Coordinates of N, CA, C and O and ligand atoms in Angstrom, one line a residue:
M27 N 1.0 -1.5 0.0 CA 0.0 -0.3 0.1 C 1.2 0.9 0.1 O 2.3 1.5 0.9
K28 N 0.5 1.7 -1.0 CA 1.4 2.9 -0.7 C 0.9 4.2 0.8 O -0.1 4.7 0.9
K29 N 1.9 5.2 1.3 CA 2.1 5.7 1.8 C 1.1 7.0 1.3 O 1.5 7.8 0.6
R30 N 0.0 7.7 2.3 CA -0.3 8.7 2.0 C -0.1 9.8 2.5 O -0.1 10.0 3.7
V31 N 0.3 11.0 1.9 CA 1.3 12.0 2.0 C 0.8 13.3 1.4 O 0.2 13.5 0.4
G32 N 0.9 14.4 2.8 CA -0.5 15.3 2.9 C 1.1 16.2 2.7 O 2.2 16.3 3.2
V33 N 1.8 17.5 1.7 CA 2.4 18.5 1.8 C 2.1 19.5 1.9 O 0.9 20.9 0.8
L34 N 2.6 20.8 3.0 CA 2.3 21.7 3.3 C 3.6 23.0 2.8 O 4.9 22.1 2.3
I35 N 3.2 23.7 2.0 CA 4.0 24.9 1.6 C 3.2 26.4 2.1 O 2.1 26.2 2.4
S36 N 3.7 27.0 1.1 CA 3.8 28.4 1.4 C 3.8 29.2 -0.3 O 3.7 30.6 0.0
G37 N 4.3 29.1 -0.7 CA 5.1 29.6 -2.1 C 5.0 28.0 -3.5 O 4.0 27.7 -3.7
G38 N 6.2 28.8 -4.5 CA 5.9 28.5 -5.8 C 6.1 26.7 -5.9 O 5.2 26.6 -6.1
G39 N 6.6 26.0 -4.6 CA 5.9 25.1 -5.0 C 6.4 23.6 -4.8 O 6.5 22.6 -5.7
S40 N 7.8 23.5 -5.6 CA 8.5 23.7 -6.7 C 8.7 22.1 -6.3 O 9.1 20.9 -6.7
N41 N 9.6 22.4 -5.0 CA 9.5 20.8 -4.1 C 8.4 19.5 -4.3 O 8.2 18.4 -4.1
M42 N 7.4 20.3 -3.4 CA 5.6 19.4 -3.9 C 6.2 18.9 -4.9 O 5.4 17.9 -5.8
Y43 N 5.9 19.7 -6.3 CA 5.8 19.0 -7.5 C 7.0 18.3 -8.1 O 6.9 17.3 -8.5
A44 N 7.7 18.0 -7.4 CA 8.9 17.1 -7.6 C 8.8 16.1 -7.1 O 8.7 14.8 -7.3
L45 N 8.2 16.1 -5.8 CA 7.8 15.1 -5.3 C 6.5 14.1 -5.8 O 6.4 12.8 -6.2
V46 N 5.3 15.1 -6.6 CA 5.0 15.0 -7.0 C 4.4 14.2 -8.6 O 4.6 13.3 -8.9
Q47 N 6.2 14.7 -9.1 CA 6.4 14.0 -9.9 C 7.1 12.4 -10.2 O 6.6 11.6 -10.6
A48 N 7.8 12.1 -9.2 CA 8.6 11.1 -8.6 C 6.6 10.2 -7.9 O 7.4 8.8 -8.4
A49 N 5.8 11.0 -7.4 CA 5.1 9.9 -6.9 C 4.8 9.3 -8.5 O 3.4 7.9 -7.7
K50 N 4.2 9.6 -9.5 CA 3.9 8.5 -10.5 C 4.7 7.6 -11.1 O 3.9 7.1 -11.6
I51 N 5.4 7.6 -10.6 CA 6.7 6.0 -11.1 C 5.2 5.6 -10.6 O 5.4 5.3 -8.9
A52 N 5.9 4.2 -11.2 CA 4.6 2.9 -10.0 C 4.9 2.6 -9.2 O 4.0 1.9 -8.5
D53 N 6.5 2.1 -9.3 CA 6.4 1.7 -7.7 C 6.8 2.1 -6.8 O 7.6 1.9 -5.7
Y54 N 6.6 3.7 -6.4 CA 7.2 4.8 -5.8 C 6.2 4.2 -4.6 O 4.6 4.2 -5.2
P55 N 6.8 4.4 -3.5 CA 6.1 4.3 -2.1 C 5.3 4.4 -1.4 O 4.3 4.7 -0.3
A56 N 4.8 5.8 -2.0 CA 4.2 6.9 -1.5 C 3.2 7.6 -2.4 O 3.7 7.9 -3.7
K57 N 1.8 8.1 -2.2 CA 1.1 9.3 -2.9 C 0.7 10.4 -2.1 O 0.9 10.4 -1.6
I58 N 0.9 11.7 -3.8 CA 1.0 13.0 -2.9 C -1.2 12.7 -2.7 O -1.5 13.2 -4.0
V59 N -1.6 13.3 -1.8 CA -3.0 13.4 -1.8 C -3.5 14.3 -1.6 O -5.0 14.9 -1.5
S60 N -2.5 15.5 -0.8 CA -3.5 16.5 -0.3 C -2.2 17.9 -0.2 O -1.2 17.1 0.6
V61 N -2.5 19.1 -0.7 CA -1.2 20.3 -0.6 C -2.0 21.5 0.1 O -3.5 21.4 -0.5
V62 N -1.4 21.4 1.5 CA -2.1 22.5 2.2 C -0.9 23.9 2.0 O 0.1 23.0 2.3
S63 N -1.6 25.3 2.2 CA -0.8 26.0 2.4 C -1.7 26.7 3.6 O -2.7 27.1 3.4
N64 N -0.5 28.0 4.1 CA -1.3 29.2 5.3 C -1.4 30.1 4.2 O -1.6 31.8 4.4
K65 N -1.1 30.3 2.7 CA -0.9 31.3 1.8 C -2.0 30.9 0.7 O -1.4 30.4 0.0
Q66 N -3.0 32.1 0.9 CA -4.1 31.8 -0.8 C -3.3 31.7 -1.9 O -4.1 31.3 -2.7
D67 N -2.5 33.1 -2.3 CA -1.8 33.1 -3.4 C -0.7 31.9 -3.5 O 0.0 32.4 -5.1
A68 N -0.8 31.3 -2.2 CA 0.5 30.4 -3.2 C 0.7 29.3 -4.3 O -0.3 29.0 -4.5
G69 N 1.8 29.8 -5.2 CA 1.5 29.7 -6.5 C 1.4 28.1 -6.9 O 0.6 27.5 -7.7
G70 N 2.4 27.5 -5.5 CA 2.0 25.5 -5.6 C 0.5 25.6 -5.8 O 0.1 24.3 -6.4
L71 N 0.0 26.4 -5.2 CA -1.8 25.6 -5.1 C -2.8 25.3 -6.9 O -3.1 24.3 -7.1
K72 N -1.9 26.4 -7.5 CA -2.4 26.1 -9.1 C -2.0 24.8 -9.9 O -2.7 23.7 -9.7
I73 N -0.6 24.7 -9.0 CA 0.4 23.0 -10.1 C -0.4 22.0 -9.2 O -0.9 21.1 -9.6
A74 N -0.9 22.1 -7.9 CA -1.4 21.2 -8.0 C -2.5 20.8 -7.9 O -3.1 19.6 -7.9
T75 N -3.0 21.7 -8.4 CA -4.7 21.5 -8.7 C -4.7 21.0 -9.5 O -5.4 20.1 -10.4
R76 N -4.1 21.7 -11.0 CA -3.5 21.0 -12.0 C -3.5 19.8 -12.4 O -3.8 18.6 -12.9
E77 N -3.2 19.2 -10.6 CA -2.6 17.9 -11.1 C -3.4 17.2 -10.8 O -2.6 15.9 -10.3
G78 N -4.5 17.7 -10.1 CA -5.5 16.7 -9.6 C -5.6 17.0 -8.3 O -6.4 15.5 -7.7
I79 N -4.9 17.3 -7.2 CA -4.6 16.8 -5.9 C -5.1 17.9 -5.1 O -5.6 19.0 -5.8
A80 N -6.1 17.5 -4.4 CA -6.8 18.3 -3.3 C -5.9 19.7 -2.9 O -4.8 18.9 -2.2
T81 N -6.6 20.2 -2.9 CA -6.0 22.2 -2.5 C -6.5 22.3 -0.4 O -7.6 22.0 -0.6
H82 N -6.5 22.6 0.3 CA -6.9 23.4 1.0 C -6.0 24.4 1.8 O -4.7 24.5 1.5
V83 N -6.7 25.8 2.3 CA -5.5 26.9 2.9 C -6.1 27.5 4.2 O -7.4 27.2 4.4
V84 N -5.1 27.2 5.1 CA -5.3 27.2 6.7 C -4.4 28.9 6.3 O -3.3 28.7 6.6
N85 N -5.4 29.7 6.1 CA -4.3 31.5 6.6 C -4.4 31.7 7.9 O -4.7 31.7 8.7
H86 N -2.9 31.4 8.2 CA -2.4 31.8 9.4 C -2.6 33.6 10.3 O -3.1 33.8 10.9
K87 N -3.0 34.5 9.0 CA -3.6 35.8 9.9 C -5.0 35.8 10.0 O -5.1 36.5 10.9
D88 N -5.5 34.3 10.3 CA -7.2 34.2 10.7 C -7.0 33.9 12.4 O -7.7 33.3 12.8
Y89 N -5.8 33.6 13.1 CA -5.6 32.8 13.9 C -4.7 34.4 14.8 O -3.9 34.5 14.2
A90 N -5.2 34.6 16.2 CA -4.6 34.9 16.9 C -3.3 34.9 17.1 O -2.2 35.5 17.7
T91 N -2.7 33.7 17.6 CA -1.1 33.0 18.3 C -0.9 31.4 16.8 O -2.2 31.3 16.4
R92 N -0.2 31.6 17.4 CA 0.7 30.0 16.0 C 0.5 28.8 17.0 O -0.1 28.4 16.2
E93 N -0.4 28.9 18.7 CA -0.7 27.9 18.7 C -2.0 27.5 18.2 O -3.0 26.4 17.8
E94 N -2.6 28.6 17.8 CA -4.3 28.6 17.5 C -4.1 28.2 15.9 O -5.4 27.4 15.3
F95 N -3.6 29.0 14.9 CA -3.3 28.3 14.0 C -3.1 27.1 13.5 O -3.0 26.0 13.2
D96 N -1.7 26.2 14.6 CA -1.1 25.1 14.4 C -2.3 23.8 14.7 O -2.2 23.1 14.1
A97 N -3.6 24.2 15.9 CA -4.8 23.4 16.2 C -5.0 23.6 15.2 O -5.9 22.1 14.2
A98 N -5.3 24.3 14.3 CA -6.5 24.3 12.7 C -5.9 23.9 11.7 O -6.8 22.9 11.0
L99 N -4.2 23.7 12.1 CA -4.1 22.8 10.9 C -3.9 21.7 10.8 O -4.3 20.8 9.8
N100 N -3.6 21.9 12.3 CA -3.1 19.7 12.0 C -4.7 18.9 12.3 O -5.0 18.3 12.6
A101 N -6.0 19.4 12.5 CA -7.4 19.6 12.5 C -7.6 18.9 10.8 O -8.0 18.3 10.3
Y102 N -7.7 19.5 10.1 CA -7.5 19.7 8.5 C -6.6 18.5 8.4 O -7.5 17.6 7.9
L103 N -5.7 18.6 8.9 CA -4.1 17.3 8.4 C -5.0 16.0 8.7 O -5.2 14.8 8.2
Q104 N -5.5 15.8 10.3 CA -6.5 14.6 10.9 C -7.5 14.4 9.8 O -7.5 13.2 9.8
T105 N -7.8 14.5 9.4 CA -9.2 14.3 8.8 C -9.0 13.9 7.3 O -10.1 13.1 6.6
Q106 N -7.2 14.0 6.5 CA -6.9 13.2 5.1 C -6.2 12.1 5.2 O -6.0 11.3 4.4
N107 N -6.2 11.3 7.0 CA -6.3 10.3 6.3 C -4.5 9.9 6.1 O -3.9 9.3 5.0
L108 N -3.8 10.6 6.1 CA -2.3 11.2 6.0 C -1.0 9.4 7.4 O -1.4 9.7 7.7
D109 N -0.4 9.3 5.8 CA 0.7 8.3 7.1 C 2.0 9.5 7.0 O 2.7 9.5 7.9
I110 N 2.3 10.8 5.8 CA 3.6 11.4 6.5 C 2.6 13.0 5.9 O 2.3 12.7 4.7
I111 N 3.6 13.6 6.7 CA 3.7 15.4 6.0 C 5.1 15.6 5.9 O 5.6 15.0 6.2
A112 N 5.1 16.7 4.6 CA 6.1 16.5 3.9 C 6.2 17.8 3.9 O 5.2 18.4 2.7
C113 N 7.1 19.0 4.5 CA 6.5 20.1 4.8 C 8.1 20.8 3.4 O 9.4 20.2 3.8
A114 N 7.1 21.7 2.2 CA 8.0 21.7 1.2 C 7.9 23.0 0.6 O 6.7 23.3 0.1
G115 N 9.0 24.1 1.3 CA 8.7 25.6 1.5 C 7.5 26.5 2.1 O 7.2 27.4 1.9
F116 N 7.9 25.3 3.3 CA 6.4 25.6 4.4 C 7.2 27.0 5.5 O 8.0 26.5 6.8
M117 N 6.6 28.2 5.3 CA 7.6 29.2 6.0 C 6.7 29.7 7.3 O 6.9 30.8 7.2
R118 N 6.8 28.7 8.1 CA 6.5 29.0 9.6 C 7.0 28.0 10.8 O 7.1 27.1 9.9
I119 N 7.4 29.3 11.7 CA 7.1 28.4 12.7 C 6.2 27.4 13.5 O 4.9 28.0 13.4
M120 N 7.3 26.5 13.2 CA 5.7 25.6 13.6 C 5.6 25.3 15.4 O 7.1 24.8 16.4
T121 N 4.8 25.2 16.0 CA 5.1 25.0 17.0 C 3.9 23.4 17.9 O 4.3 22.0 16.8
T122 N 4.4 22.9 19.1 CA 4.3 21.3 20.0 C 3.0 20.7 19.1 O 2.5 19.5 19.0
V123 N 2.2 21.6 19.0 CA 0.8 21.9 18.6 C 0.4 21.0 17.5 O -0.2 20.3 17.6
L124 N 1.2 21.5 17.1 CA 1.0 20.8 15.0 C 1.9 19.7 14.3 O 2.1 18.3 14.8
I125 N 3.5 20.0 16.0 CA 4.5 18.8 15.3 C 4.2 16.9 16.2 O 4.8 16.9 15.7
I126 N 4.0 17.6 17.2 CA 3.9 15.9 18.6 C 2.6 15.3 18.0 O 3.3 13.9 18.4
P127 N 1.5 15.4 17.3 CA 0.8 14.5 16.8 C 1.5 14.0 15.1 O 1.6 12.8 15.4
W128 N 2.3 14.3 14.8 CA 3.3 13.4 13.9 C 4.3 13.5 14.1 O 5.1 13.3 12.7
A129 N 4.9 13.8 15.2 CA 6.5 13.1 15.6 C 6.6 11.5 14.8 O 5.7 10.6 14.8
G130 N 8.0 11.8 13.9 CA 8.7 10.2 13.1 C 7.6 10.6 11.9 O 8.1 10.0 11.4
R131 N 6.7 11.7 11.7 CA 6.1 11.1 10.4 C 6.3 12.5 9.3 O 5.2 13.0 8.7
M132 N 6.3 13.5 9.7 CA 6.6 15.0 9.3 C 7.9 15.5 8.9 O 9.0 15.1 9.7
L133 N 8.2 15.6 7.7 CA 9.7 15.7 6.9 C 9.6 17.6 7.0 O 8.5 17.2 6.5
N134 N 11.3 18.4 6.5 CA 10.7 18.8 6.5 C 12.2 19.4 5.2 O 13.7 18.1 5.5
I135 N 12.1 19.7 4.2 CA 13.1 20.0 2.7 C 14.5 21.8 3.8 O 13.0 22.6 3.9
H136 N 15.2 21.6 3.8 CA 15.9 22.9 4.2 C 17.0 23.1 3.5 O 17.8 22.1 3.5
P137 N 17.6 24.2 3.0 CA 18.2 24.7 1.8 C 19.6 25.3 3.0 O 20.6 26.2 2.5
S138 N 20.1 23.9 3.7 CA 21.7 24.0 4.2 C 21.7 22.2 4.8 O 20.9 21.7 4.4
L139 N 23.3 22.5 4.7 CA 23.7 21.5 5.4 C 23.8 21.3 6.9 O 24.7 21.1 7.7
L140 N 22.5 21.3 7.2 CA 22.7 20.6 8.4 C 23.8 20.2 9.6 O 24.0 19.0 8.8
P141 N 24.1 20.1 10.6 CA 23.6 21.4 11.5 C 23.7 23.1 11.1 O 23.1 23.9 11.9
L142 N 24.4 23.4 10.2 CA 24.5 24.6 9.4 C 23.5 25.1 9.5 O 22.9 24.7 8.0
Y143 N 23.3 26.5 9.7 CA 22.6 27.8 9.1 C 21.2 27.0 9.1 O 20.2 26.8 7.9
K144 N 21.0 26.6 10.4 CA 19.2 26.8 10.3 C 18.3 28.0 10.2 O 19.8 29.6 10.3
G145 N 17.6 27.7 10.4 CA 16.8 28.7 10.4 C 16.4 29.9 8.4 O 17.2 29.8 7.1
L146 N 16.9 31.4 8.0 CA 16.3 32.2 7.0 C 17.7 32.2 6.7 O 18.8 32.4 7.2
H147 N 18.4 32.5 5.4 CA 19.0 33.6 4.8 C 20.5 32.2 4.8 O 21.8 32.9 4.7
T148 N 20.2 31.0 4.4 CA 21.0 30.3 4.5 C 22.0 30.3 3.5 O 23.5 30.1 3.6
H149 N 21.9 31.0 2.0 CA 22.8 30.7 1.4 C 23.4 31.4 1.0 O 25.1 31.9 0.8
Q150 N 23.1 33.2 1.4 CA 23.7 33.9 2.1 C 24.7 33.7 3.3 O 26.1 34.6 3.2
R151 N 24.5 33.9 4.3 CA 25.1 33.1 5.4 C 26.6 32.5 4.9 O 27.1 31.8 5.5
A152 N 26.6 31.3 4.1 CA 28.2 30.2 3.0 C 28.0 30.5 2.9 O 29.1 30.9 2.6
I153 N 28.0 31.7 1.9 CA 28.7 32.9 1.1 C 29.4 33.6 2.1 O 30.4 33.7 2.3
D154 N 29.0 34.0 2.9 CA 29.7 35.2 3.8 C 30.5 34.9 4.7 O 31.6 35.4 5.2
A155 N 30.8 33.1 5.1 CA 31.7 32.5 5.7 C 32.4 31.7 5.0 O 33.7 31.5 5.7
G156 N 32.8 32.0 3.9 CA 33.6 31.5 3.4 C 33.9 29.8 2.7 O 34.7 30.0 2.5
D157 N 32.0 29.3 2.6 CA 31.9 27.9 2.4 C 32.7 27.4 1.6 O 32.2 28.4 0.4
K158 N 32.7 26.6 1.2 CA 33.4 26.0 -0.3 C 32.4 25.1 -0.9 O 32.7 25.1 -2.1
E159 N 31.1 24.6 -0.1 CA 29.9 23.9 -0.4 C 28.7 24.2 0.3 O 29.6 24.5 1.2
A160 N 27.8 23.8 -0.3 CA 26.6 24.1 0.0 C 25.8 23.5 0.2 O 26.0 22.1 -0.7
G161 N 24.6 23.4 0.6 CA 23.8 21.8 0.6 C 22.0 22.1 1.1 O 21.9 23.4 1.4
C162 N 21.7 20.9 0.9 CA 20.5 20.7 1.4 C 20.0 19.3 2.4 O 20.9 19.0 1.9
S163 N 19.6 19.6 3.4 CA 19.2 18.5 4.3 C 17.6 18.6 4.2 O 16.5 19.3 4.4
V164 N 17.7 17.4 4.4 CA 15.6 16.4 4.5 C 15.9 15.9 6.1 O 16.8 15.2 6.1
H165 N 15.4 16.3 7.0 CA 14.9 16.3 7.8 C 13.9 15.7 8.2 O 12.8 16.1 8.0
Y166 N 13.8 15.3 9.7 CA 12.3 14.9 10.8 C 12.2 16.1 11.2 O 13.2 17.0 12.1
V167 N 10.9 16.5 11.7 CA 10.8 17.7 12.2 C 10.6 17.7 13.6 O 9.7 16.5 14.0
T168 N 11.2 18.3 13.9 CA 10.9 18.4 15.7 C 10.5 19.5 16.4 O 10.7 20.7 15.6
P169 N 10.6 20.2 17.6 CA 10.1 20.7 18.2 C 10.6 22.4 18.3 O 11.1 23.0 18.0
E170 N 12.2 21.3 18.1 CA 13.4 22.9 18.1 C 13.7 22.8 16.3 O 13.9 21.8 15.7
L171 N 13.7 24.0 15.9 CA 13.4 24.2 14.6 C 15.0 24.0 14.0 O 15.8 24.2 14.5
D172 N 14.6 23.3 12.8 CA 15.4 22.9 11.8 C 17.0 21.6 12.7 O 17.8 22.3 12.1
D173 N 16.2 20.9 13.5 CA 16.9 21.1 14.4 C 16.7 19.0 14.0 O 17.3 18.1 14.5
G174 N 15.8 18.3 13.5 CA 15.3 17.0 13.6 C 16.4 16.2 13.1 O 17.4 16.3 12.1
P175 N 17.0 14.7 13.4 CA 17.5 13.9 12.6 C 17.5 14.0 10.9 O 16.2 14.9 10.2
V176 N 18.5 14.2 10.2 CA 18.4 14.3 9.5 C 18.6 12.7 8.8 O 19.4 11.6 8.9
I177 N 17.8 12.9 7.7 CA 17.2 11.3 6.5 C 18.3 11.7 5.3 O 18.6 10.7 5.3
A178 N 18.7 12.3 4.7 CA 19.7 12.9 3.1 C 19.8 14.0 3.4 O 19.2 15.2 3.2
Q179 N 21.3 14.1 2.5 CA 21.7 15.6 2.5 C 21.9 15.4 1.3 O 22.6 14.6 0.9
A180 N 22.1 16.6 0.6 CA 23.0 17.1 -1.3 C 24.1 17.6 -1.3 O 23.8 18.9 -0.6
R181 N 25.3 17.9 -1.5 CA 26.0 19.5 -1.6 C 26.3 19.2 -2.6 O 26.3 19.2 -3.6
V182 N 26.5 21.4 -2.9 CA 27.2 21.3 -4.7 C 28.2 22.7 -3.9 O 28.7 22.4 -2.8
P183 N 28.9 22.6 -4.9 CA 30.1 23.6 -4.6 C 29.6 24.9 -4.3 O 29.3 25.6 -5.3
I184 N 30.1 25.7 -3.7 CA 30.5 27.1 -3.7 C 30.9 27.6 -5.1 O 32.5 27.2 -4.4
L185 N 30.7 28.4 -5.9 CA 31.6 28.9 -7.6 C 32.1 30.4 -6.7 O 31.1 30.8 -5.9
N186 N 33.2 30.6 -7.6 CA 34.1 31.9 -7.4 C 32.9 32.8 -7.7 O 32.2 32.3 -9.3
G187 N 31.9 34.2 -7.5 CA 31.5 35.1 -7.8 C 29.8 34.9 -7.6 O 29.0 35.3 -7.7
D188 N 29.6 33.6 -6.8 CA 28.2 33.5 -6.8 C 27.6 34.3 -5.9 O 28.3 34.6 -5.2
T189 N 26.3 34.4 -5.7 CA 25.0 35.2 -5.4 C 24.5 34.1 -4.3 O 24.5 32.9 -5.0
A190 N 23.4 34.9 -3.2 CA 22.3 33.8 -2.4 C 21.6 33.3 -3.9 O 21.1 32.0 -4.0
E191 N 21.7 34.0 -4.7 CA 20.7 33.1 -5.9 C 21.0 32.1 -6.3 O 20.3 31.2 -7.4
T192 N 22.3 32.6 -7.3 CA 23.0 31.6 -8.1 C 22.7 30.4 -7.1 O 22.6 29.4 -7.6
L193 N 23.3 30.9 -5.8 CA 24.0 29.5 -5.3 C 22.6 29.0 -4.7 O 22.0 28.2 -5.2
A194 N 21.2 29.2 -4.6 CA 19.7 28.8 -4.5 C 19.4 28.2 -5.5 O 18.9 27.3 -5.3
A195 N 20.0 28.4 -6.9 CA 19.4 27.4 -8.0 C 19.7 26.5 -7.9 O 19.1 25.5 -8.4
R196 N 21.4 26.6 -7.6 CA 22.2 25.1 -8.2 C 21.5 24.2 -6.5 O 21.3 22.9 -7.1
V197 N 21.2 24.5 -5.3 CA 21.1 23.9 -4.2 C 19.2 23.4 -4.6 O 19.3 22.4 -4.4
L198 N 18.7 24.5 -5.1 CA 17.8 23.5 -5.9 C 17.2 22.5 -6.6 O 16.1 21.5 -6.7
I199 N 17.8 23.2 -7.6 CA 18.7 21.6 -8.5 C 17.9 19.9 -8.0 O 17.9 18.6 -7.9
E200 N 19.3 19.4 -6.6 CA 19.4 19.2 -5.8 C 17.9 18.8 -5.1 O 17.8 17.1 -4.5
E201 N 17.6 19.8 -4.1 CA 15.9 19.8 -3.7 C 15.6 18.7 -4.4 O 15.2 17.2 -3.8
H202 N 15.5 18.9 -5.7 CA 14.2 18.4 -6.3 C 14.4 17.0 -6.2 O 13.9 15.7 -7.2
K203 N 15.8 16.4 -6.5 CA 15.8 14.8 -6.6 C 17.1 14.6 -5.1 O 16.0 13.2 -5.4
L204 N 16.1 15.2 -4.1 CA 17.1 14.9 -2.8 C 15.2 14.5 -2.3 O 15.4 13.3 -1.0
Y205 N 14.6 15.6 -2.0 CA 13.3 15.5 -1.6 C 12.6 14.1 -2.7 O 11.8 13.1 -1.0
P206 N 12.4 13.0 -3.2 CA 11.7 11.9 -3.3 C 12.5 11.5 -2.9 O 11.5 10.2 -2.7
A207 N 14.3 11.1 -3.3 CA 14.1 9.2 -2.6 C 14.2 9.3 -1.7 O 14.1 8.7 -0.3
A208 N 14.8 11.0 -0.4 CA 14.2 10.5 1.2 C 12.5 10.3 1.5 O 12.5 9.2 2.5
L209 N 11.8 11.1 1.0 CA 10.5 10.1 1.1 C 10.1 9.1 0.4 O 9.8 8.2 1.6
A210 N 10.9 8.7 -0.2 CA 11.4 7.5 -0.7 C 11.6 6.0 0.6 O 10.4 4.9 0.6
K211 N 12.8 6.8 1.3 CA 12.9 6.2 2.2 C 11.7 5.8 3.7 O 12.4 4.6 4.0
V212 N 11.7 7.0 3.9 CA 10.9 7.5 4.7 C 9.3 5.7 4.9 O 8.9 5.6 5.9
A213 N 8.9 6.2 3.7 CA 7.8 5.8 3.1 C 8.1 4.6 3.3 O 7.3 3.5 3.8
R214 N 9.5 3.8 2.6 CA 9.2 2.8 2.8 C 9.2 1.6 3.9 O 9.1 0.6 4.5
G215 N 9.9 2.5 4.8 CA 10.4 2.1 6.3 C 9.6 2.6 7.4 O 9.5 1.6 8.5
L216 N 7.8 2.9 6.9 CA 6.6 3.0 7.6 C 6.4 2.0 8.4 O 6.2 0.3 7.1
Ligands
LIG1300 C1 13.1 25.9 -0.8 O1 14.6 26.1 -1.1 C2 13.1 25.2 0.3 O2 14.9 24.7 0.9 C3 13.4 25.9 1.1 O3 12.5 27.6 0.3 C4 11.9 26.9 -0.6 C5 11.0 26.5 -1.4 O4 11.3 26.9 -2.8 N1 12.4 26.2 2.7 C6 13.0 26.6 3.9 O5 13.3 27.4 3.6 C7 12.8 26.3 5.0 N2 13.3 27.5 5.8 P1 10.4 25.3 -3.7 O6 8.3 26.6 -3.1 O7 10.3 26.1 -4.5 O8 9.3 24.2 -3.0

């Protein structure tokens, strides 16, 4: 039985699309059944609809606190009969209200070689530090931000003259390969 996956997005959804494409392969162990955004205008919602996937918005601006938003989001996710949640450019700090119910079943992709550069502006920070390489990590979500056990990583070189934008584009190509592989590994193990 393929594992049922819900994807959380806030933006363009290119990683979500990479998961959707991978899941079209016959022996892929998961299927993307729900795409949920905290933003009504997230570009990824249109892509998901075009792919025939159910979408839903829980707008964080409708809630006074992070905990209330997380409770509403979790309540929706619980209705979808999901095995795994994949955060893919979901730009919200999550509380235990959302994280604990999905412990061991919620993944995130982060654009750095964790434990380096948790949080935002990862590529600029790697360039500023004079690092020779950057990359991306897929990890389990735990209550500490960008801190859960790493499932898989991919590396790219940082080249002379790189800007945060050129480096982000190089890393994103690797994200689109890494996330489907990491999700498959987790789905097979559940
Ligand atoms: C990706 O680079 C992802 O790693 C990053 O946001 C981008 C989303 O792109 N995630 C984070 O920074 C999480 N803190 P996408 O919407 O095209 O997948």
